[in-house]
mmCIF file of C-alpha atoms in Angstrom:
data_model
loop_
_atom_site.group_PDB
_atom_site.id
_atom_site.type_symbol
_atom_site.label_atom_id
_atom_site.label_comp_id
_atom_site.label_asym_id
_atom_site.label_seq_id
_atom_site.Cartn_x
_atom_site.Cartn_y
_atom_site.Cartn_z
ATOM 1 C CA LEU A 1 10.468 42.498 -7.584
ATOM 2 C CA LYS A 2 13.166 41.678 -4.728
ATOM 3 C CA MET A 3 15.833 42.165 -7.373
ATOM 4 C CA SER A 4 14.260 45.537 -8.337
ATOM 5 C CA LEU A 5 14.616 46.503 -4.693
ATOM 6 C CA ASN A 6 18.084 45.276 -4.368
ATOM 7 C CA TYR A 7 17.167 42.905 -1.522
ATOM 8 C CA LEU A 8 19.066 39.965 -3.021
ATOM 9 C CA ARG A 9 22.479 41.516 -3.272
ATOM 10 C CA LEU A 10 24.978 39.506 -5.963
ATOM 11 C CA SER A 11 27.870 41.924 -5.328
ATOM 12 C CA ARG A 12 30.492 39.210 -6.054
ATOM 13 C CA ARG A 13 31.653 37.989 -9.416
ATOM 14 C CA HIS A 14 31.008 34.457 -8.988
ATOM 15 C CA LEU A 15 28.128 32.612 -7.728
ATOM 16 C CA TRP A 16 30.115 30.656 -5.100
ATOM 17 C CA GLN A 17 31.765 33.395 -3.938
ATOM 18 C CA ASN A 18 28.388 35.429 -2.752
ATOM 19 C CA CYS A 19 27.451 34.694 0.930
ATOM 20 C CA ASP A 20 23.692 35.667 0.674
ATOM 21 C CA LEU A 21 23.334 32.807 -1.749
ATOM 22 C CA MET A 22 25.273 30.347 0.136
ATOM 23 C CA LEU A 23 23.222 31.412 3.391
ATOM 24 C CA TRP A 24 19.947 30.630 1.683
ATOM 25 C CA LEU A 25 21.018 27.462 0.125
ATOM 26 C CA LYS A 26 22.357 25.946 3.325
ATOM 27 C CA GLY A 27 19.642 27.179 5.411
ATOM 28 C CA PRO A 28 15.713 27.672 4.389
ATOM 29 C CA PHE A 29 16.214 25.938 0.743
ATOM 30 C CA GLY A 30 18.508 23.179 2.068
ATOM 31 C CA PHE A 31 18.829 21.885 5.172
ATOM 32 C CA GLY A 32 15.619 23.758 6.779
ATOM 33 C CA ILE A 33 13.074 22.247 4.281
ATOM 34 C CA LEU A 34 14.829 18.710 4.320
ATOM 35 C CA LEU A 35 14.787 18.323 8.036
ATOM 36 C CA SER A 36 11.478 19.678 8.124
ATOM 37 C CA CYS A 37 9.970 17.258 5.916
ATOM 38 C CA HIS A 38 11.317 14.434 7.846
ATOM 39 C CA ILE A 39 9.852 15.858 10.815
ATOM 40 C CA VAL A 40 6.513 16.233 9.699
ATOM 41 C CA GLN A 41 6.776 12.411 8.603
ATOM 42 C CA ALA A 42 7.679 11.373 11.975
ATOM 43 C CA TYR A 43 5.056 13.721 13.434
ATOM 44 C CA ARG A 44 2.492 11.645 11.433
ATOM 45 C CA LEU A 45 3.514 8.257 12.283
ATOM 46 C CA HIS A 46 3.752 8.977 16.011
ATOM 47 C CA TYR A 47 0.007 10.438 16.144
ATOM 48 C CA VAL A 48 -0.990 7.456 13.622
ATOM 49 C CA PHE A 49 0.608 4.478 15.308
ATOM 50 C CA ILE A 50 1.237 5.334 18.559
ATOM 51 C CA ALA A 51 -1.767 7.843 19.536
ATOM 52 C CA ARG A 52 -3.805 5.916 17.163
ATOM 53 C CA ARG A 53 -5.384 9.134 15.761
ATOM 54 C CA LEU A 54 -5.144 11.397 12.674
ATOM 55 C CA PRO A 55 -2.856 14.165 13.437
ATOM 56 C CA PRO A 56 -4.508 17.373 14.297
ATOM 57 C CA LEU A 57 -2.374 19.675 12.012
ATOM 58 C CA LYS A 58 -2.183 18.659 8.406
ATOM 59 C CA TYR A 59 1.089 18.590 6.751
ATOM 60 C CA TYR A 60 0.441 21.571 4.751
ATOM 61 C CA GLN A 61 -0.026 23.438 8.124
ATOM 62 C CA LEU A 62 2.744 21.770 9.945
ATOM 63 C CA LEU A 63 5.435 22.338 7.159
ATOM 64 C CA PRO A 64 5.236 26.131 6.978
ATOM 65 C CA LEU A 65 5.664 26.544 10.889
ATOM 66 C CA LEU A 66 8.571 24.323 11.017
ATOM 67 C CA VAL A 67 10.415 26.139 7.933
ATOM 68 C CA SER A 68 9.426 29.582 8.970
ATOM 69 C CA PRO A 69 12.377 29.899 11.646
ATOM 70 C CA TRP A 70 14.866 29.387 8.710
ATOM 71 C CA PHE A 71 13.606 31.667 6.526
ATOM 72 C CA ALA A 72 13.097 34.544 9.360
ATOM 73 C CA VAL A 73 16.628 34.113 10.358
ATOM 74 C CA ALA A 74 18.377 33.845 6.947
ATOM 75 C CA ALA A 75 15.952 37.237 6.236
ATOM 76 C CA VAL A 76 17.395 39.128 9.144
ATOM 77 C CA ILE A 77 20.778 38.056 8.470
ATOM 78 C CA GLN A 78 20.812 39.332 4.998
ATOM 79 C CA ALA A 79 18.877 42.735 5.912
ATOM 80 C CA VAL A 80 21.019 43.328 8.866
ATOM 81 C CA SER A 81 24.403 41.868 8.663
ATOM 82 C CA ASP A 82 27.247 43.448 6.321
ATOM 83 C CA HIS A 83 29.169 39.791 6.369
ATOM 84 C CA ASP A 84 29.300 40.029 2.709
ATOM 85 C CA LYS A 85 31.147 43.000 2.704
ATOM 86 C CA ARG A 86 33.777 42.564 5.427
ATOM 87 C CA SER A 87 35.241 39.201 4.758
ATOM 88 C CA PRO A 88 35.631 36.448 1.962
ATOM 89 C CA THR A 89 35.034 33.715 4.892
ATOM 90 C CA CYS A 90 31.348 35.330 5.575
ATOM 91 C CA GLN A 91 31.957 35.625 8.819
ATOM 92 C CA PHE A 92 28.671 36.408 11.131
ATOM 93 C CA ASN A 93 28.482 38.573 14.237
ATOM 94 C CA ILE A 94 28.396 36.256 17.094
ATOM 95 C CA ARG A 95 24.572 36.393 17.877
ATOM 96 C CA TRP A 96 23.605 35.503 14.106
ATOM 97 C CA GLU A 97 26.360 32.354 14.332
ATOM 98 C CA LEU A 98 24.475 31.409 17.632
ATOM 99 C CA ALA A 99 20.963 31.778 16.010
ATOM 100 C CA VAL A 100 22.068 29.579 12.960
ATOM 101 C CA GLY A 101 24.037 27.160 15.183
ATOM 102 C CA SER A 102 20.870 26.393 17.377
ATOM 103 C CA LEU A 103 18.492 25.854 14.335
ATOM 104 C CA TYR A 104 21.157 23.339 12.974
ATOM 105 C CA ALA A 105 21.447 21.473 16.642
ATOM 106 C CA LEU A 106 17.636 21.604 17.361
ATOM 107 C CA TYR A 107 16.200 20.167 14.081
ATOM 108 C CA PRO A 108 18.427 17.287 13.786
ATOM 109 C CA ALA A 109 17.801 16.535 17.861
ATOM 110 C CA ILE A 110 14.001 16.627 17.265
ATOM 111 C CA LEU A 111 14.286 14.224 14.262
ATOM 112 C CA LEU A 112 16.394 11.824 15.933
ATOM 113 C CA LEU A 113 13.804 12.189 19.202
ATOM 114 C CA ALA A 114 10.816 11.421 16.918
ATOM 115 C CA THR A 115 12.274 8.465 15.118
ATOM 116 C CA TRP A 116 13.518 6.768 18.529
ATOM 117 C CA LYS A 117 9.837 7.202 19.840
ATOM 118 C CA VAL A 118 8.492 4.711 16.951
ATOM 119 C CA ARG A 119 11.186 2.427 16.865
ATOM 120 C CA HIS A 120 8.939 -0.285 18.307
ATOM 121 C CA ILE A 121 6.396 -0.213 15.747
ATOM 122 C CA ARG A 122 6.439 -2.974 13.148
ATOM 123 C CA PHE A 123 5.680 -1.049 10.019
ATOM 124 C CA GLU A 124 4.633 -2.824 6.708
ATOM 125 C CA PHE A 125 6.359 -0.155 4.048
ATOM 126 C CA ASP A 126 9.751 0.283 5.947
ATOM 127 C CA GLU A 127 9.024 4.007 7.159
ATOM 128 C CA PHE A 128 10.973 3.269 10.161
ATOM 129 C CA LYS A 129 14.070 2.521 7.985
ATOM 130 C CA GLU A 130 13.349 5.333 5.810
ATOM 131 C CA LEU A 131 13.143 7.754 8.521
ATOM 132 C CA LEU A 132 16.285 6.503 10.320
ATOM 133 C CA LYS A 133 18.458 6.552 7.015
ATOM 134 C CA ALA A 134 17.279 10.272 6.573
ATOM 135 C CA ALA A 135 18.039 11.174 10.052
ATOM 136 C CA SER A 136 21.537 9.321 9.932
ATOM 137 C CA ILE A 137 22.386 11.346 6.518
ATOM 138 C CA CYS A 138 21.231 14.675 7.797
ATOM 139 C CA ALA A 139 23.476 14.327 10.860
ATOM 140 C CA LEU A 140 26.462 12.986 8.741
ATOM 141 C CA MET A 141 25.984 16.146 6.469
ATOM 142 C CA LEU A 142 25.616 18.320 9.717
ATOM 143 C CA VAL A 143 29.095 17.068 10.698
ATOM 144 C CA VAL A 144 30.499 17.805 7.201
ATOM 145 C CA TRP A 145 29.222 21.128 7.266
ATOM 146 C CA ALA A 146 30.373 22.069 10.588
ATOM 147 C CA GLY A 147 34.123 20.826 9.462
ATOM 148 C CA MET A 148 33.870 22.714 6.164
ATOM 149 C CA PHE A 149 32.523 25.990 8.225
ATOM 150 C CA VAL A 150 35.734 25.581 10.691
ATOM 151 C CA ALA A 151 38.138 24.802 7.534
ATOM 152 C CA ALA A 152 36.833 28.062 6.014
ATOM 153 C CA GLN A 153 37.199 30.298 9.004
ATOM 154 C CA LEU A 154 40.956 28.964 9.467
ATOM 155 C CA ASP A 155 41.905 29.633 5.793
ATOM 156 C CA SER A 156 40.179 32.023 3.160
ATOM 157 C CA LYS A 157 41.810 29.905 0.324
ATOM 158 C CA VAL A 158 39.575 26.861 0.797
ATOM 159 C CA VAL A 159 36.283 28.665 0.632
ATOM 160 C CA VAL A 160 35.505 27.795 -2.684
ATOM 161 C CA THR A 161 36.284 24.187 -1.765
ATOM 162 C CA THR A 162 33.963 24.156 0.889
ATOM 163 C CA ARG A 163 31.023 25.718 -0.702
ATOM 164 C CA PHE A 164 31.322 23.417 -3.567
ATOM 165 C CA ILE A 165 31.267 20.633 -0.789
ATOM 166 C CA VAL A 166 28.318 21.908 0.625
ATOM 167 C CA ALA A 167 26.302 22.212 -2.659
ATOM 168 C CA VAL A 168 27.271 18.694 -3.473
ATOM 169 C CA SER A 169 26.015 17.628 0.016
ATOM 170 C CA VAL A 170 22.646 19.561 -0.566
ATOM 171 C CA GLY A 171 22.400 17.603 -3.585
ATOM 172 C CA VAL A 172 22.743 14.325 -1.804
ATOM 173 C CA LEU A 173 20.186 15.389 0.497
ATOM 174 C CA PHE A 174 17.589 15.821 -2.135
ATOM 175 C CA LEU A 175 18.275 12.329 -3.449
ATOM 176 C CA PHE A 176 17.237 10.817 0.047
ATOM 177 C CA TRP A 177 14.292 13.108 0.300
ATOM 178 C CA ILE A 178 11.361 11.028 1.800
ATOM 179 C CA PRO A 179 8.179 12.375 0.378
ATOM 180 C CA ILE A 180 5.368 13.975 2.828
ATOM 181 C CA ALA A 181 2.868 11.537 1.684
ATOM 182 C CA LYS A 182 2.465 8.121 2.754
ATOM 183 C CA PRO A 183 4.973 5.563 1.662
ATOM 184 C CA VAL A 184 2.058 3.481 0.368
ATOM 185 C CA HIS A 185 1.692 5.796 -2.674
ATOM 186 C CA ASP A 186 5.142 4.704 -3.772
ATOM 187 C CA LEU A 187 4.036 1.207 -3.288
ATOM 188 C CA PHE A 188 1.138 1.481 -5.432
ATOM 189 C CA HIS A 189 3.133 3.213 -8.098
ATOM 190 C CA GLY A 190 5.878 0.366 -8.107
ATOM 191 C CA ARG A 191 8.483 2.046 -6.812
ATOM 192 C CA ARG A 192 9.651 -0.694 -4.612
ATOM 193 C CA SER A 193 8.514 -3.578 -6.773
ATOM 194 C CA ASN A 194 7.128 -4.482 -10.579
ATOM 195 C CA HIS A 195 3.975 -5.726 -8.839
ATOM 196 C CA ARG A 196 0.834 -3.145 -8.678
ATOM 197 C CA TYR A 197 -1.486 -3.495 -5.986
ATOM 198 C CA SER A 198 -5.054 -2.729 -6.674
ATOM 199 C CA THR A 199 -6.464 -2.432 -2.936
ATOM 200 C CA MET A 200 -4.964 -1.584 0.121
ATOM 201 C CA GLY A 201 -6.055 -4.954 1.198
ATOM 202 C CA GLN A 202 -3.544 -6.868 -1.213
ATOM 203 C CA ALA A 203 -0.826 -4.498 -0.010
ATOM 204 C CA LEU A 204 -1.213 -5.614 3.311
ATOM 205 C CA GLY A 205 -1.572 -9.242 2.482
ATOM 206 C CA VAL A 206 -5.278 -9.476 3.347
ATOM 207 C CA PRO A 207 -6.859 -12.693 1.606
ATOM 208 C CA VAL A 208 -9.238 -12.216 -1.477
ATOM 209 C CA SER A 209 -12.227 -10.932 -0.140
ATOM 210 C CA GLY A 210 -15.758 -12.280 -1.744
ATOM 211 C CA ALA A 211 -14.852 -15.819 -2.220
ATOM 212 C CA ILE A 212 -18.456 -17.712 -2.439
ATOM 213 C CA SER A 213 -18.645 -19.563 0.622
ATOM 214 C CA GLN A 214 -21.745 -21.795 -0.746
ATOM 215 C CA PRO A 215 -22.434 -23.897 -3.725
ATOM 216 C CA LEU A 216 -23.772 -21.896 -6.848
ATOM 217 C CA ILE A 217 -26.872 -24.104 -6.678
ATOM 218 C CA ALA A 218 -27.980 -22.662 -3.415
ATOM 219 C CA PHE A 219 -27.515 -19.123 -4.468
ATOM 220 C CA ASN A 220 -30.642 -17.362 -3.594
ATOM 221 C CA PHE A 221 -31.521 -13.471 -4.744
ATOM 222 C CA ASN A 222 -34.048 -13.284 -2.103
ATOM 223 C CA ARG A 223 -31.733 -12.791 0.721
ATOM 224 C CA PRO A 224 -30.841 -9.444 2.108
ATOM 225 C CA LEU A 225 -28.475 -7.170 0.110
ATOM 226 C CA GLU A 226 -25.590 -7.315 2.839
ATOM 227 C CA LEU A 227 -25.604 -10.855 2.363
ATOM 228 C CA LEU A 228 -25.558 -10.831 -1.244
ATOM 229 C CA LEU A 229 -22.544 -8.607 -1.378
ATOM 230 C CA GLU A 230 -20.373 -11.305 0.241
ATOM 231 C CA HIS A 231 -20.425 -13.309 -2.959
ATOM 232 C CA ARG A 232 -17.673 -12.107 -5.072
ATOM 233 C CA ARG A 233 -19.772 -12.596 -8.677
ATOM 234 C CA PHE A 234 -22.759 -10.876 -7.595
ATOM 235 C CA ARG A 235 -20.622 -7.740 -5.926
ATOM 236 C CA GLN A 236 -18.640 -7.522 -9.383
ATOM 237 C CA SER A 237 -21.959 -7.464 -11.252
ATOM 238 C CA TYR A 238 -23.622 -5.038 -8.553
ATOM 239 C CA LEU A 239 -20.262 -2.813 -8.953
ATOM 240 C CA ALA A 240 -20.580 -2.597 -12.659
ATOM 241 C CA PHE A 241 -24.180 -1.538 -12.209
ATOM 242 C CA VAL A 242 -23.415 1.361 -9.829
ATOM 243 C CA ASP A 243 -20.526 2.512 -11.752
ATOM 244 C CA SER A 244 -22.826 3.058 -14.609
ATOM 245 C CA ARG A 245 -24.850 4.892 -12.278
ATOM 246 C CA MET A 246 -21.772 6.992 -11.081
ATOM 247 C CA ALA A 247 -22.301 5.766 -7.661
ATOM 248 C CA GLY A 248 -19.453 3.053 -7.518
ATOM 249 C CA GLU A 249 -17.881 4.512 -4.728
ATOM 250 C CA VAL A 250 -20.229 2.930 -2.090
ATOM 251 C CA VAL A 251 -19.430 -0.381 -3.168
ATOM 252 C CA HIS A 252 -15.726 -0.021 -3.184
ATOM 253 C CA PHE A 253 -16.219 1.445 0.328
ATOM 254 C CA TYR A 254 -18.206 -1.425 1.561
ATOM 255 C CA SER A 255 -15.666 -4.047 0.005
ATOM 256 C CA GLU A 256 -12.645 -2.171 1.620
ATOM 257 C CA VAL A 257 -14.363 -2.357 5.150
ATOM 258 C CA ARG A 258 -14.899 -5.935 4.429
ATOM 259 C CA GLU A 259 -11.210 -6.163 4.037
ATOM 260 C CA LEU A 260 -10.618 -4.601 7.371
ATOM 261 C CA ASN A 261 -12.951 -6.864 9.353
ATOM 262 C CA LYS A 262 -10.958 -9.616 8.414
ATOM 263 C CA LEU A 263 -7.728 -8.593 10.112
ATOM 264 C CA GLN A 264 -7.700 -9.731 13.745
ATOM 265 C CA GLN A 265 -8.133 -7.179 16.155
ATOM 266 C CA GLN A 266 -5.388 -8.082 18.711
ATOM 267 C CA HIS A 267 -2.823 -9.345 16.421
ATOM 268 C CA GLN A 268 -3.015 -7.103 13.303
ATOM 269 C CA VAL A 269 -3.476 -3.728 14.866
ATOM 270 C CA VAL A 270 -0.728 -1.887 12.542
ATOM 271 C CA GLN A 271 -2.326 -3.509 9.655
ATOM 272 C CA ARG A 272 -6.179 -2.182 10.977
ATOM 273 C CA ILE A 273 -4.452 1.138 11.527
ATOM 274 C CA TYR A 274 -2.989 1.108 7.971
ATOM 275 C CA MET A 275 -6.299 0.221 6.585
ATOM 276 C CA ALA A 276 -8.442 2.458 8.571
ATOM 277 C CA GLU A 277 -6.293 5.662 7.636
ATOM 278 C CA HIS A 278 -6.477 4.519 4.057
ATOM 279 C CA ILE A 279 -10.264 4.495 4.051
ATOM 280 C CA ILE A 280 -10.513 7.631 5.771
ATOM 281 C CA ASP A 281 -8.268 9.322 3.234
ATOM 282 C CA LYS A 282 -10.016 7.822 0.280
ATOM 283 C CA TYR A 283 -13.673 7.714 1.163
ATOM 284 C CA ILE A 284 -14.396 9.769 4.422
ATOM 285 C CA LYS A 285 -12.517 12.947 4.415
ATOM 286 C CA SER A 286 -14.166 16.247 2.360
ATOM 287 C CA GLY A 287 -12.772 16.293 -0.985
ATOM 288 C CA ALA A 288 -11.605 12.759 -0.975
ATOM 289 C CA PRO A 289 -11.002 11.018 -4.310
ATOM 290 C CA MET A 290 -14.368 8.489 -3.778
ATOM 291 C CA GLU A 291 -15.829 10.371 -1.059
ATOM 292 C CA ILE A 292 -19.109 8.952 0.012
ATOM 293 C CA ASN A 293 -22.327 10.448 0.812
ATOM 294 C CA ILE A 294 -22.902 10.327 4.852
ATOM 295 C CA SER A 295 -23.750 12.764 7.353
ATOM 296 C CA HIS A 296 -21.617 15.628 8.188
ATOM 297 C CA GLN A 297 -21.614 14.521 12.224
ATOM 298 C CA MET A 298 -20.980 10.982 11.205
ATOM 299 C CA ARG A 299 -17.805 12.024 9.069
ATOM 300 C CA LEU A 300 -16.491 14.147 11.836
ATOM 301 C CA ASP A 301 -16.839 11.384 14.287
ATOM 302 C CA ILE A 302 -14.899 8.982 12.305
ATOM 303 C CA ILE A 303 -12.078 11.464 11.373
ATOM 304 C CA ASN A 304 -11.788 12.935 15.067
ATOM 305 C CA THR A 305 -11.669 9.148 16.410
ATOM 306 C CA THR A 306 -9.334 8.262 19.329
ATOM 307 C CA ASP A 307 -8.623 4.999 17.877
ATOM 308 C CA LEU A 308 -8.055 4.139 14.526
ATOM 309 C CA ALA A 309 -8.134 0.231 15.542
ATOM 310 C CA ASP A 310 -11.756 0.340 16.640
ATOM 311 C CA PRO A 311 -13.770 -2.411 14.908
ATOM 312 C CA ASP A 312 -16.833 -0.174 15.016
ATOM 313 C CA LEU A 313 -15.231 2.708 13.338
ATOM 314 C CA PHE A 314 -16.963 2.511 10.196
ATOM 315 C CA LYS A 315 -20.098 0.465 11.511
ATOM 316 C CA ARG A 316 -22.611 3.343 11.087
ATOM 317 C CA ALA A 317 -21.177 4.477 7.926
ATOM 318 C CA VAL A 318 -21.622 0.818 6.426
ATOM 319 C CA GLY A 319 -25.150 0.797 7.661
ATOM 320 C CA GLU A 320 -25.957 4.315 6.125
ATOM 321 C CA VAL A 321 -24.336 3.070 2.715
ATOM 322 C CA LEU A 322 -26.460 -0.023 2.721
ATOM 323 C CA LYS A 323 -29.724 1.633 3.446
ATOM 324 C CA MET A 324 -28.883 4.185 0.574
ATOM 325 C CA MET A 325 -28.123 1.353 -1.882
ATOM 326 C CA GLN A 326 -31.345 -0.398 -1.040
ATOM 327 C CA MET A 327 -33.500 2.565 -1.449
ATOM 328 C CA ASN A 328 -31.943 3.963 -4.531
ATOM 329 C CA LEU A 329 -30.038 1.370 -6.466
ATOM 330 C CA SER A 330 -31.190 -2.068 -5.689
ATOM 331 C CA ASN A 331 -34.704 -1.624 -7.309
ATOM 332 C CA ASP A 332 -33.156 -0.655 -10.310
ATOM 333 C CA TYR A 333 -30.414 -3.305 -10.415
ATOM 334 C CA TRP A 334 -33.137 -6.074 -10.377
ATOM 335 C CA GLN A 335 -34.424 -4.731 -13.652
ATOM 336 C CA SER A 336 -30.882 -4.308 -15.235
ATOM 337 C CA GLU A 337 -29.219 -6.122 -18.010
ATOM 338 C CA TYR A 338 -26.184 -6.567 -15.236
ATOM 339 C CA PHE A 339 -28.589 -8.898 -13.314
ATOM 340 C CA GLN A 340 -29.893 -10.612 -15.901
ATOM 341 C CA GLU A 341 -26.134 -11.280 -17.431
ATOM 342 C CA LEU A 342 -25.228 -12.793 -13.929
ATOM 343 C CA LYS A 343 -28.428 -14.848 -13.694
ATOM 344 C CA ASP A 344 -27.605 -16.480 -17.029
ATOM 345 C CA GLU A 345 -24.014 -17.059 -15.996
ATOM 346 C CA LEU A 346 -25.214 -18.623 -12.811
ATOM 347 C CA ASP A 347 -27.733 -20.965 -14.692
ATOM 348 C CA ALA A 348 -24.871 -22.024 -17.121
ATOM 349 C CA ASP A 349 -22.538 -22.689 -14.272
ATOM 350 C CA VAL A 350 -25.368 -25.023 -12.744
ATOM 351 C CA GLU A 351 -25.904 -26.882 -15.903
ATOM 352 C CA SER A 352 -22.425 -27.655 -16.371
ATOM 353 C CA GLN A 353 -22.177 -28.505 -12.829
ATOM 354 C CA GLN A 354 -24.928 -31.067 -12.924
ATOM 355 C CA THR A 355 -23.426 -32.277 -16.449
ATOM 356 C CA GLY A 356 -20.010 -33.101 -14.670
ATOM 357 C CA ASP A 357 -21.877 -34.787 -11.909
ATOM 358 C CA ASP A 358 -23.501 -37.098 -14.364
ATOM 359 C CA LEU A 359 -20.176 -37.852 -16.126
ATOM 360 C CA GLU A 360 -18.446 -38.586 -12.817
ATOM 361 C CA GLN A 361 -21.123 -41.097 -12.036
ATOM 362 C CA GLN A 362 -20.668 -42.736 -15.306
ATOM 363 C CA LEU A 363 -17.141 -42.940 -14.823
ATOM 364 C CA ASP A 364 -17.605 -44.214 -11.189
ATOM 365 C CA VAL A 365 -20.097 -47.024 -12.781
ATOM 366 C CA THR A 366 -17.334 -48.129 -15.454
ATOM 367 C CA ALA A 367 -14.834 -48.384 -12.927
ATOM 368 C CA THR A 368 -16.666 -50.396 -10.687
ATOM 369 C CA LYS A 369 -17.592 -52.583 -13.701
ATOM 370 C CA ARG A 370 -13.932 -53.079 -14.747
ATOM 371 C CA ALA A 371 -12.907 -54.035 -10.988
ATOM 372 C CA LEU A 372 -15.453 -56.660 -11.099
ATOM 373 C CA ARG A 373 -14.520 -58.183 -14.279
ATOM 374 C CA ARG A 374 -10.843 -58.475 -13.040
ATOM 375 C CA LEU A 375 -11.949 -59.873 -9.862
ATOM 376 C CA TYR A 376 -13.926 -62.693 -11.351
ATOM 377 C CA ASP A 377 -11.956 -63.308 -14.901
ATOM 378 C CA PRO A 378 -8.910 -65.232 -14.040
ATOM 379 C CA THR A 379 -7.739 -64.064 -17.543
ATOM 380 C CA PRO A 380 -8.528 -60.519 -18.022
ATOM 381 C CA ASP A 381 -8.417 -58.952 -21.643
ATOM 382 C CA ASN A 382 -5.205 -57.198 -22.100
ATOM 383 C CA PRO A 383 -5.226 -54.977 -24.878
ATOM 384 C CA PHE A 384 -1.653 -55.700 -25.614
ATOM 385 C CA ASP A 385 -1.827 -59.072 -26.502
ATOM 386 C CA GLN A 386 -3.893 -58.472 -29.533
ATOM 387 C CA GLY A 387 -0.805 -57.912 -31.585
ATOM 388 C CA CYS A 388 1.539 -60.219 -30.237
ATOM 389 C CA PRO A 389 1.789 -63.501 -32.050
ATOM 390 C CA PHE A 390 2.845 -65.670 -28.832
ATOM 391 C CA SER A 391 -0.052 -64.417 -27.016
ATOM 392 C CA GLY A 392 -2.089 -67.665 -27.842
ATOM 393 C CA GLU A 393 0.598 -69.916 -27.095
ATOM 394 C CA LEU A 394 1.317 -68.321 -23.869
ATOM 395 C CA ARG A 395 -2.574 -68.998 -22.981
ATOM 396 C CA LYS A 396 -2.305 -72.638 -23.555
ATOM 397 C CA GLU A 397 0.935 -72.999 -21.634
ATOM 398 C CA ASN A 398 -1.247 -71.688 -18.908
ATOM 399 C CA GLN A 399 -4.266 -73.835 -19.376
ATOM 400 C CA PRO A 400 -4.502 -76.710 -16.738
ATOM 401 C CA GLU A 401 -3.206 -80.444 -17.736
ATOM 402 C CA GLN A 402 -6.823 -81.922 -17.392
ATOM 403 C CA HIS A 403 -8.025 -79.982 -20.150
ATOM 404 C CA HIS A 404 -5.341 -81.279 -22.497
ATOM 405 C CA THR A 405 -5.874 -84.776 -21.233
ATOM 406 C CA GLY A 406 -9.873 -84.901 -22.268
ATOM 407 C CA VAL A 407 -8.978 -83.693 -25.536
ATOM 408 C CA SER A 408 -6.423 -86.452 -26.357
ATOM 409 C CA GLN A 409 -8.774 -88.915 -25.271
ATOM 410 C CA LYS A 410 -11.244 -87.535 -27.779
ATOM 411 C CA LEU A 411 -8.940 -87.766 -30.624
ATOM 412 C CA HIS A 412 -8.100 -91.603 -29.836
#
């Protein structure tokens, strides 16, 4: 439609000689989008880790606001200015050059300021390094583009060269484009290493949750569900059952909150914020991949919290989830084949444990008898003496002399 209205005028023979194309390539679709995406990332890091709350504006709301000035300036310049017809160097009117120059100076300054404000946060996934690298590269490209612009204004013969360098620099910027989504997404998909983490707790180094803290013999199924879920094997069996009922998100949510509670409140604040944001994105937000069924008011209270590191952030939600499991799932679980399989496995483990204890007692008795035999027998049996032809002679030489004297008297 725009081509039919002659809005995008490609009046020159070669693309690299067209000022309109270079205007959109350097501005909105190049420097504008890339800088805006980095600013959105810095905006999220500032709110989450410094303000300890979720950003009030989503990335899909903030990004169009940041890019819109670039598109507005480019559209106005193309509609009003006649630079493509006047000069091969694409000289603008002084007011348009000031408008474009202000954007090229303002956005890198905002990005550098936002990067500087989050420098003291000890991130787990190198967000600050990625942000600093992006700011440095954008600043370097800004210097290169400014130099190419000055060179093109001084000599029209270098226009093609400068535009080629600008196009290459845009490609370099795309290589260093940081996604708007959290860097944890790249970590889960193996971009940083070949190891894949199944949970956020493993990525943050949280100890494996659900280790059985008491002997299997003392396992009592009459305990409350909250205490039974502390056992890893019971939780795995219960999870398999609720997955068959299409309600596995409640157990996953409970497990992730348990891992969050393992992080220390004072010394692991950053890790707690990572974990809390992950739980909100995965289980709490409307339309989340594994959204749990909680009240609307409770959902809003969690999303609008002013402290993501609050130890009681998910306390009410966990209580509501446990109540729902007890009312809707637990009674069916006790009568299911999943519980019967778990019970059979535990009985087999108890029997093997008792058999192992009996074998250990027998080994202790045997070792005690051998020790007593070696203590009271002056010539303990050596199994290696049976095949030695000189073993009998050695024993005779070691016998006392009184024994030899008595034998000789009897012979005489």
